[in-house]
Structure formats: structure tokens, C-alpha cells
mmCIF file of C-alpha atoms in Angstrom:
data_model
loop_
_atom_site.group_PDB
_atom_site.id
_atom_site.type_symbol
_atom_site.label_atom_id
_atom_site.label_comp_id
_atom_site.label_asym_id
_atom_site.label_seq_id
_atom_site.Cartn_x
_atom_site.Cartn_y
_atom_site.Cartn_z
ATOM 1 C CA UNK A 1 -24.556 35.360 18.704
ATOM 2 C CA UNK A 2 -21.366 34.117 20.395
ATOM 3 C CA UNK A 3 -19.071 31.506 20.591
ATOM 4 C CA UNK A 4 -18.695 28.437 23.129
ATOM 5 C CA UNK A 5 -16.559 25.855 23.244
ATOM 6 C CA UNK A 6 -16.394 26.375 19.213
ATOM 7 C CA UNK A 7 -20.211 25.840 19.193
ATOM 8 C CA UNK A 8 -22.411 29.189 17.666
ATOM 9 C CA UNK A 9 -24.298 30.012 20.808
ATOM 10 C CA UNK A 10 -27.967 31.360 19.687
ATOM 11 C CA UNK A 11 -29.239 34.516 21.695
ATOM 12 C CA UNK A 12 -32.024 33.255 23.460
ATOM 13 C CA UNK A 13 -32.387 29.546 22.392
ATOM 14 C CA UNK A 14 -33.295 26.969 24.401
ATOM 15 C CA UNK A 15 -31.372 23.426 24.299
ATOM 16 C CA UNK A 16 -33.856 20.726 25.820
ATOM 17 C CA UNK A 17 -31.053 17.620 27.019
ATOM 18 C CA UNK A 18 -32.491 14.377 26.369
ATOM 19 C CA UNK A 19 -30.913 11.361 26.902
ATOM 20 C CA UNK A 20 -33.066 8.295 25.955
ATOM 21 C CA UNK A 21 -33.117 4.812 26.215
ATOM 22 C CA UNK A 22 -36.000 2.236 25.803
ATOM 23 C CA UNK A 23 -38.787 5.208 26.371
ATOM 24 C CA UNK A 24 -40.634 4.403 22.837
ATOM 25 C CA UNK A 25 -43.733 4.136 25.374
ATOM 26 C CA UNK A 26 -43.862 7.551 26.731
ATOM 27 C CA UNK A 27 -40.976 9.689 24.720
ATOM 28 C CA UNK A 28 -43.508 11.371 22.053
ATOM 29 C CA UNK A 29 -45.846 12.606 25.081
ATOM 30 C CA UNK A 30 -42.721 14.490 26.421
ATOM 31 C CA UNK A 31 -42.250 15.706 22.873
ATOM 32 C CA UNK A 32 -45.375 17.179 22.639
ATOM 33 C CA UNK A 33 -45.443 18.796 26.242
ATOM 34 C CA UNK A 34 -42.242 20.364 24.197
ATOM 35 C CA UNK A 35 -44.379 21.511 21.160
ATOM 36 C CA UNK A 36 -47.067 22.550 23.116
ATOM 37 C CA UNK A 37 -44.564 25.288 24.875
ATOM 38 C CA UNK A 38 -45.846 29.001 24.774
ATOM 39 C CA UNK A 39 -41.473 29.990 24.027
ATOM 40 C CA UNK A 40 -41.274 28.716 20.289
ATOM 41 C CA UNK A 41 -37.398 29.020 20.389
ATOM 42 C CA UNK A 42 -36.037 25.733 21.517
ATOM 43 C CA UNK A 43 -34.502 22.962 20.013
ATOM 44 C CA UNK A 44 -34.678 19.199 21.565
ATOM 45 C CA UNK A 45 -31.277 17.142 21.618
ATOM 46 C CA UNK A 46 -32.308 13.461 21.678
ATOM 47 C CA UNK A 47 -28.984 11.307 22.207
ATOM 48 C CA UNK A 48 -30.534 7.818 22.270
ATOM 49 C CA UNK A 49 -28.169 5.367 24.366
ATOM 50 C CA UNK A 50 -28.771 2.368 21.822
ATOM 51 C CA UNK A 51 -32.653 1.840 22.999
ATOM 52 C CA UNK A 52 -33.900 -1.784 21.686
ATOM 53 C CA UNK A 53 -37.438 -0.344 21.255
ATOM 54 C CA UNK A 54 -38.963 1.634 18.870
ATOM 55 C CA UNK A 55 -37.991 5.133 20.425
ATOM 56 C CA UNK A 56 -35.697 5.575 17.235
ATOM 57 C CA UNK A 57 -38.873 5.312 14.865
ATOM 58 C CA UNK A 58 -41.261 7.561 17.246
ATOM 59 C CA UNK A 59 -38.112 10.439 17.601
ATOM 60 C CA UNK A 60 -37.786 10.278 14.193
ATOM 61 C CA UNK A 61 -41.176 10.541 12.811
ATOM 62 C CA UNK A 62 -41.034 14.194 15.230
ATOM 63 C CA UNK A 63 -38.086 15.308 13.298
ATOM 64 C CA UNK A 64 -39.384 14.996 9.785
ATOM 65 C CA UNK A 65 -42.501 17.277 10.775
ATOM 66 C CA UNK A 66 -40.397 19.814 13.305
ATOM 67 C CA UNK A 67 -36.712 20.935 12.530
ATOM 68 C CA UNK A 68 -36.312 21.712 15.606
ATOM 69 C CA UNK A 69 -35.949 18.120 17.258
ATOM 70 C CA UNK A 70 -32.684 16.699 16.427
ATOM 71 C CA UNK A 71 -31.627 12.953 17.068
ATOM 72 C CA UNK A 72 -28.423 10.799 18.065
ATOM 73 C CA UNK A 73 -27.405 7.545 18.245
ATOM 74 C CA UNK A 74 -24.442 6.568 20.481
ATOM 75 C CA UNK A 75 -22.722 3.380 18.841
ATOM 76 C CA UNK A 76 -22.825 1.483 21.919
ATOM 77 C CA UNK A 77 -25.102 1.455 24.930
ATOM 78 C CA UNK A 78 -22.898 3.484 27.422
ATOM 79 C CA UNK A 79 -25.037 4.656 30.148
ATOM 80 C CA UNK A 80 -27.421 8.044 30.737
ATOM 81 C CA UNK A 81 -23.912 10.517 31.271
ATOM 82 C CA UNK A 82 -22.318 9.509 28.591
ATOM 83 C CA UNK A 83 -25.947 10.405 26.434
ATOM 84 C CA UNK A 84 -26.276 13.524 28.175
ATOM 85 C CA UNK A 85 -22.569 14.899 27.459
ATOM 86 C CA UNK A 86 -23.365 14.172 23.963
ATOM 87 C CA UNK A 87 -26.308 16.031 24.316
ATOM 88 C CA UNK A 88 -24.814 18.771 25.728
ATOM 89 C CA UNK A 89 -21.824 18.637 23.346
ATOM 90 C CA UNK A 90 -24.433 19.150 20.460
ATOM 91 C CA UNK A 91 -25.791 22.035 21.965
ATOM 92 C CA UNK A 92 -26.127 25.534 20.621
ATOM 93 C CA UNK A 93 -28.532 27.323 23.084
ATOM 94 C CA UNK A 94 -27.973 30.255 25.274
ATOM 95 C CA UNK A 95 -29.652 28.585 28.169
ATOM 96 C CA UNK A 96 -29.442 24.584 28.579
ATOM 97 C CA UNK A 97 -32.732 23.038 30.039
ATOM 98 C CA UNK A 98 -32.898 19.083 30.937
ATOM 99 C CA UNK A 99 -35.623 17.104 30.425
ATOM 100 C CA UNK A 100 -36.138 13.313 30.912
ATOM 101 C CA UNK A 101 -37.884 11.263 27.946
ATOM 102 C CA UNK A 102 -40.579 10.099 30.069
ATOM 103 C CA UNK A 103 -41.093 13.152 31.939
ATOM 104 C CA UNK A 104 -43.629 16.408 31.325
ATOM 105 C CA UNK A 105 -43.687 19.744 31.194
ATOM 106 C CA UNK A 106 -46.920 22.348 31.395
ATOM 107 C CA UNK A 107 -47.209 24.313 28.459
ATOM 108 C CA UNK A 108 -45.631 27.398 29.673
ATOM 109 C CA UNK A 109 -42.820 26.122 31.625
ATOM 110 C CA UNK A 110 -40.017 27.642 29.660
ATOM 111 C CA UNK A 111 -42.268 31.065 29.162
ATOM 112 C CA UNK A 112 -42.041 31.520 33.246
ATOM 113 C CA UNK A 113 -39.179 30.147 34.040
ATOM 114 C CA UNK A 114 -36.510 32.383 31.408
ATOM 115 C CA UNK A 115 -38.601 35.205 32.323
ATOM 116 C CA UNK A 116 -38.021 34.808 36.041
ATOM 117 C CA UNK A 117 -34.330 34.269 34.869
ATOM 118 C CA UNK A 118 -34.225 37.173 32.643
ATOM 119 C CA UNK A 119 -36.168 39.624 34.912
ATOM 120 C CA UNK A 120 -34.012 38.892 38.272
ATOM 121 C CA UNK A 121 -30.324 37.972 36.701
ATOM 122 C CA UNK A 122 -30.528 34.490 37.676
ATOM 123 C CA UNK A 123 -28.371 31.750 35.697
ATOM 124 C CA UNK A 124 -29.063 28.681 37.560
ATOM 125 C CA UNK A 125 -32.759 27.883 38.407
ATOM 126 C CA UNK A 126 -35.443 25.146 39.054
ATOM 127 C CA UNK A 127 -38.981 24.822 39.405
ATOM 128 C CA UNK A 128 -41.675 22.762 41.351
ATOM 129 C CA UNK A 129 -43.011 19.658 39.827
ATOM 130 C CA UNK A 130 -45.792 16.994 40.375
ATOM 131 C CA UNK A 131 -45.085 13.163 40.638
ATOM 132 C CA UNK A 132 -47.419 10.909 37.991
ATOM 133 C CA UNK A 133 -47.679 7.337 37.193
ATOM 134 C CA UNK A 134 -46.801 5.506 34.496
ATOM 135 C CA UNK A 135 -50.378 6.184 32.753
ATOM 136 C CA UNK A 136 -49.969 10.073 33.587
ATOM 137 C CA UNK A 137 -52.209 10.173 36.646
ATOM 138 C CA UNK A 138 -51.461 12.665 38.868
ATOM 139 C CA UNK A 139 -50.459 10.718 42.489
ATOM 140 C CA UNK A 140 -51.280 13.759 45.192
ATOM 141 C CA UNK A 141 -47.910 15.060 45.223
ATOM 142 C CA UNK A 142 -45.802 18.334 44.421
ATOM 143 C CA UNK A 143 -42.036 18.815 45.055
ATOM 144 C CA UNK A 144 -41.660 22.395 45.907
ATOM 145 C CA UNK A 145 -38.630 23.993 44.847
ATOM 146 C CA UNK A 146 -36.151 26.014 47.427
ATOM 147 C CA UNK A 147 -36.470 29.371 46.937
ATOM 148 C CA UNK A 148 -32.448 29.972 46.864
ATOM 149 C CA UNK A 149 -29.848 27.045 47.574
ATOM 150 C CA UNK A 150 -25.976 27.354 48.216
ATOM 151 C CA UNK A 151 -24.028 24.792 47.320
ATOM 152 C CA UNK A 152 -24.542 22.853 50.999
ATOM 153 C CA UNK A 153 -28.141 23.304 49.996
ATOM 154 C CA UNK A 154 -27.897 21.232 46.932
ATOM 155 C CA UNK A 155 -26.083 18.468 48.755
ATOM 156 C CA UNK A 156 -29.147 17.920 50.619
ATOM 157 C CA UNK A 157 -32.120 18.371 48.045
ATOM 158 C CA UNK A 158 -31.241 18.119 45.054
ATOM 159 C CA UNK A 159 -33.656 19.874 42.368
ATOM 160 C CA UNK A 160 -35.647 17.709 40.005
ATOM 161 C CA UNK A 161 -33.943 17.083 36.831
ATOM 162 C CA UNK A 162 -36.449 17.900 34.077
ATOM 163 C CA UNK A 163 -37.088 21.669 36.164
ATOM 164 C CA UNK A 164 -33.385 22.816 35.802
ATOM 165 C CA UNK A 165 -32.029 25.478 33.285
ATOM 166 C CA UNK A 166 -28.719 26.898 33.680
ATOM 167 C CA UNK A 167 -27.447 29.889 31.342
ATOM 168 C CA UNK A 168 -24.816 28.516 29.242
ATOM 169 C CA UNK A 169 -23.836 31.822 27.772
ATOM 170 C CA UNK A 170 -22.561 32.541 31.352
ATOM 171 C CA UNK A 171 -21.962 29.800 33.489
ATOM 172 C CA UNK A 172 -20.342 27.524 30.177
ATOM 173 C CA UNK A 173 -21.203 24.175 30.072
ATOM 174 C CA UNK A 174 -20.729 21.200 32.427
ATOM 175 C CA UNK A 175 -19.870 17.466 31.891
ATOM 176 C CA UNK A 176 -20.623 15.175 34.462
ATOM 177 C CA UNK A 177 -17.875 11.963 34.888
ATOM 178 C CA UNK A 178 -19.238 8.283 33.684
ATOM 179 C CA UNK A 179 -21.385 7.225 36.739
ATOM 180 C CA UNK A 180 -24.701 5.431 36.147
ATOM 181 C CA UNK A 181 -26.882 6.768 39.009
ATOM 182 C CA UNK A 182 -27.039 10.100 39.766
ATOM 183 C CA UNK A 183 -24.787 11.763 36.873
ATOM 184 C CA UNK A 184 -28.090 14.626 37.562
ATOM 185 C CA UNK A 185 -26.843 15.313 40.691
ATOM 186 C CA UNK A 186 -23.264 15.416 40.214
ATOM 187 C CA UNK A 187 -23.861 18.190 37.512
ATOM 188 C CA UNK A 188 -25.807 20.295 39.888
ATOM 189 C CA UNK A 189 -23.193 20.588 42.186
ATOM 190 C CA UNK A 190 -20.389 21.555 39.741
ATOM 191 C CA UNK A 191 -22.898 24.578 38.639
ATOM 192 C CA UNK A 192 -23.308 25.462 42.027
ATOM 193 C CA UNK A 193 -19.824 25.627 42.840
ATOM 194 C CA UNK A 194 -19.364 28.119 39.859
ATOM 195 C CA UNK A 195 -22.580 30.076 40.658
ATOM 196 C CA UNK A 196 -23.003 29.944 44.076
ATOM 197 C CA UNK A 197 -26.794 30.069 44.466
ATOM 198 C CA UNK A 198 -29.698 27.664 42.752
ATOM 199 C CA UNK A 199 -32.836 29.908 42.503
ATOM 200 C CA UNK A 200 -36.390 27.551 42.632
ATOM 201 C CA UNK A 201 -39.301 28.836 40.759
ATOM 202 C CA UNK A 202 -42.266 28.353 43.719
ATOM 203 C CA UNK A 203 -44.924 27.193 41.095
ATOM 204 C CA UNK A 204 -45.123 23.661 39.495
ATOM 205 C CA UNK A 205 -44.083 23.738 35.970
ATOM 206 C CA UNK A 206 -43.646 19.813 34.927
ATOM 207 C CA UNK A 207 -44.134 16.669 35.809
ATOM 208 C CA UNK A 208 -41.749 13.798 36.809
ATOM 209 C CA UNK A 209 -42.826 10.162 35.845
ATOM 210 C CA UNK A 210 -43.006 7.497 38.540
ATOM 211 C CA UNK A 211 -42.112 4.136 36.023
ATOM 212 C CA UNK A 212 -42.222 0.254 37.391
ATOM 213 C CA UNK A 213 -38.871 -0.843 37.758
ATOM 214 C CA UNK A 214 -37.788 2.559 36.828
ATOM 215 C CA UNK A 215 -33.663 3.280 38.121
ATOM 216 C CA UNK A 216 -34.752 6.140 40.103
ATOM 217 C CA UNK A 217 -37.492 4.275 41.988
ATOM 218 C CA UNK A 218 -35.343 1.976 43.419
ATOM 219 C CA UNK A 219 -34.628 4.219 46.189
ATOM 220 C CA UNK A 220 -32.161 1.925 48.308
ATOM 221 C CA UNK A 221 -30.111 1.042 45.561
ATOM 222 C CA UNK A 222 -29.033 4.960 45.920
ATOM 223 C CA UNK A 223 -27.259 4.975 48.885
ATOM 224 C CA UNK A 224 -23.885 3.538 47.321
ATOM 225 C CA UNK A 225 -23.717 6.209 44.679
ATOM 226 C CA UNK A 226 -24.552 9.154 46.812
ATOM 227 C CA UNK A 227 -21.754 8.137 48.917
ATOM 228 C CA UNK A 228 -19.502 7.870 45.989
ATOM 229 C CA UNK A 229 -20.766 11.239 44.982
ATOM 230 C CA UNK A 230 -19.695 12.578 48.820
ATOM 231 C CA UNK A 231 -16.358 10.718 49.075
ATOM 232 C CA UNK A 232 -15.088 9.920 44.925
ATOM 233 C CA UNK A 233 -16.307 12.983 43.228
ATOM 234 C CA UNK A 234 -16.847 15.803 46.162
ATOM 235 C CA UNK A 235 -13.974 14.737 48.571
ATOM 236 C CA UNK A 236 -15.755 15.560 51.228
ATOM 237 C CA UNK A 237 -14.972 14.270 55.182
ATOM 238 C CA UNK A 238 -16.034 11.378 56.293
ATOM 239 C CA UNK A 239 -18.051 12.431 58.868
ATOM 240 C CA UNK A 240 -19.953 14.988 56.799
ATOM 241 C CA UNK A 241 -19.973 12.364 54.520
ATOM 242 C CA UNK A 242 -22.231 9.977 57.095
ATOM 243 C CA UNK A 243 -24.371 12.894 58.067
ATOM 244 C CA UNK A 244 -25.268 14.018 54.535
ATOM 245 C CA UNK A 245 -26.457 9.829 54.115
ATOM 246 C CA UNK A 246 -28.352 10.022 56.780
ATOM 247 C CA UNK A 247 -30.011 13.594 55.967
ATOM 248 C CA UNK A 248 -30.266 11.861 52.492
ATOM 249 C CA UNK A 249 -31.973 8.538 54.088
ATOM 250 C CA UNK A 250 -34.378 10.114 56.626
ATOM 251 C CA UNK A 251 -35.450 12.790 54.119
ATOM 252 C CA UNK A 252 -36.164 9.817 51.183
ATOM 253 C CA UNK A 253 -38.494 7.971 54.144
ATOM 254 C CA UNK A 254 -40.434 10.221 54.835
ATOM 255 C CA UNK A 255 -41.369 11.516 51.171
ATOM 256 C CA UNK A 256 -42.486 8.110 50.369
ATOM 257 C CA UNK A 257 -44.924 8.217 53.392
#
């Protein structure tokens, strides 16, 4: 064992980050795509951002049968970065994986994916993922990872959030500042800038949920954050600035076709 940030960090345990809010619906069948995992040593860090549902009860009924899934309640509703700092905060794994409360993974996700970390000397890696509905039917589409990504790379495609796992041992962890859409993103990019390549793991090892109504759906209501990402939090020019909402823009369109 060693020590991080005055946290115990556990040789080969995996902290799962999961902010929650509202997801009493579909937050147990991400649980169980947790249980079901071929690597037994993980623990889940639920940091529930003051749902109004019943995802309390259904996190909590989990915990009294598995020790392993732990649960917090933020005193106000402050947004998904706050949650996942918290998360991440509470953490005592070697390796920090992310994984949205509404989102899958396939049962040996974390088996494949520390192993390709482990056998190559990788500390910051993704995976491919599917897309599925709300009811968990699979919609004819797979986001395939890049097989290595600089940090330019990143700006332009940024990995899906329930396939990342960084080594915290390593790398140390990351906070991301206060903003309400694309906190994911902005957390990527400080890795990158301390690790200097994102590895992608070619085969599909989750899946991301496509929700009604759902933040991330609401593709155009995007474009204002990613430029506060490029200008606020990057400082980048202008002009690359325009280019990279553009890339951003064009890339989204044609996705969705």
C-alpha cells in the first residue's frame, strides 16, 4: 500500500466514480453490470447530488448485501463535478475508473482493460462502447476508441466517460472546476497534459445510455461550454478556438446521421 493525498491507496483496487442524481430507474442495472465483473477487487463510490427519487433507497439496499458499494449524500444539489470530486476525494484505489449511473459495462470490462494497462505500462486508457436506449436496446452503434491520443487528440474526441481508467498511484488524482456540462471532458485533458498519451482499448467493453431529455443528448446546448472549455479553462487562441467548434460541430452531425 501507499499513501495519496493522505488517503491509503490499495495495490490493485479499483475505485468505480459515480456521481448520481435522479437515476433510481436505471442505477441498480449499472450496479449489477459492476457485480457481475470477472476483477472482484473494486469498490463503487456513489456521491448522490441530492436525487428526489428513490436512488437513495435502491443504492442502499446494494450496500447492505455488498461492502464494497459505498454511498454519499451531498447536502445540497450542486451539480455532477462537484459529486464526482467527492467521489474522487473518497477514493482509495490504485486505478480510478468512471462510470455513469445509467450507463453499462460487459462483464469483463475491468478484467481486459487493467490487463492491457498492466501488460503495456499504460496509465491513462479507454475503451470502445455501444450506444442503448433508455430500455437497454442496443441502437446499431459502437464508438471505437483511438488507439493512442495526444493531448490535441483529446480536444477533438473526447473518450466516453464510463470507458476511462487512469492510474492514480501514478498520475495522482484530478479535480475538475464547478462547470455543469462537460466537467468529463475537462478532466481528460488535465490527465493528458500530465501523461501525454490516452491509450483506447479497440474492443467494446460498456455501454453508454441514450436517456429522453437526458443533458448529454441535447447536443446544441454543448456548443457554449465547449467553448468555455477552449477559451476559460484551456486558454487556448481564438482562432484554434473556432476551428476546434467547428471540428467539434461537423464531427457531432454526422454521428447522429
Amino acid at each position: 500500500m501507499s499513501e495519496l493525498n493522505g488517503n491509503i491507496i490499495s495495490e490493485g483496487l479499483v475505485s468505480i466514480i459515480m456521481p448520481a442524481y435522479n437515476c433510481g430507474d436505471y442505477i441498480g442495472i449499472t450496479i449489477d453490470s459492476v457485480i457481475a465483473q470477472t476483477y472482484k477487487y473494486w469498490e463503487i463510490i456513489v456521491v448522490d447530488d441530492c436525487s428526489t427519487d428513490n436512488t437513495e433507497e435502491v443504492v442502499k439496499e446494494y450496500m447492505s448485501k455488498d461492502p464494497r458499494i459505498k454511498y454519499h449524500k451531498l447536502e445540497k444539489n450542486s451539480g455532477a463535478a462537484v459529486a464526482r470530486n467527492k467521489a474522487i476525494d473518497l477514493a482509495a484505489g490504485k486505478y480510478m475508473a468512471f462510470l455513469d449511473s445509467d450507463d453499462v459495462w460487459f462483464p469483463e470490462k475491468l478484467t481486459k482493460q487493467i490487463g492491457f494497462m498492466e501488460e503495456n505500462g499504460y496509465n491513462f486508457t479507454c475503451t470502445s462502447y455501444t450506444k442503448i436506449d433508455e430500455h437497454g436496446n442496443y441502437l446499431n452503434r459502437t464508438i471505437r476508441a483511438h488507439s493512442k491520443s495526444d493531448y490535441d487528440g483529446v480536444l477533438k474526441t473526447c473518450p466516453g466517460n464510463s470507458t476511462v481508467i487512469y492510474d492514480a498511484e501514478r498520475l495522482g488524482k484530478f479535480k475538475i472546476p464547478n462547470i455543469k456540462k462537460r466537467n468529463d471532458y475537462v478532466m481528460w485533458l488535465q490527465v493528458i497534459k500530465k501523461e501525454s498519451y490516452l491509450f483506447g482499448f479497440e474492443e467494446a467493453l460498456g455501454s453508454h445510455r441514450i436517456r429522453e431529455g437526458a443533458i448529454s443528448k441535447k447536443k446544441s446546448s454543448l456548443v457554449g461550454y465547449h467553448w468555455k472549455v477552449y477559451r476559460e479553462i484551456e486558454h487556448l487562441s481564438f482562432v484554434k478556438s473556432v476551428y476546434l467548434i467547428c471540428y467539434w460541430i461537423i464531427s457531432t452531425v454526422f454521428k447522429l446521421k
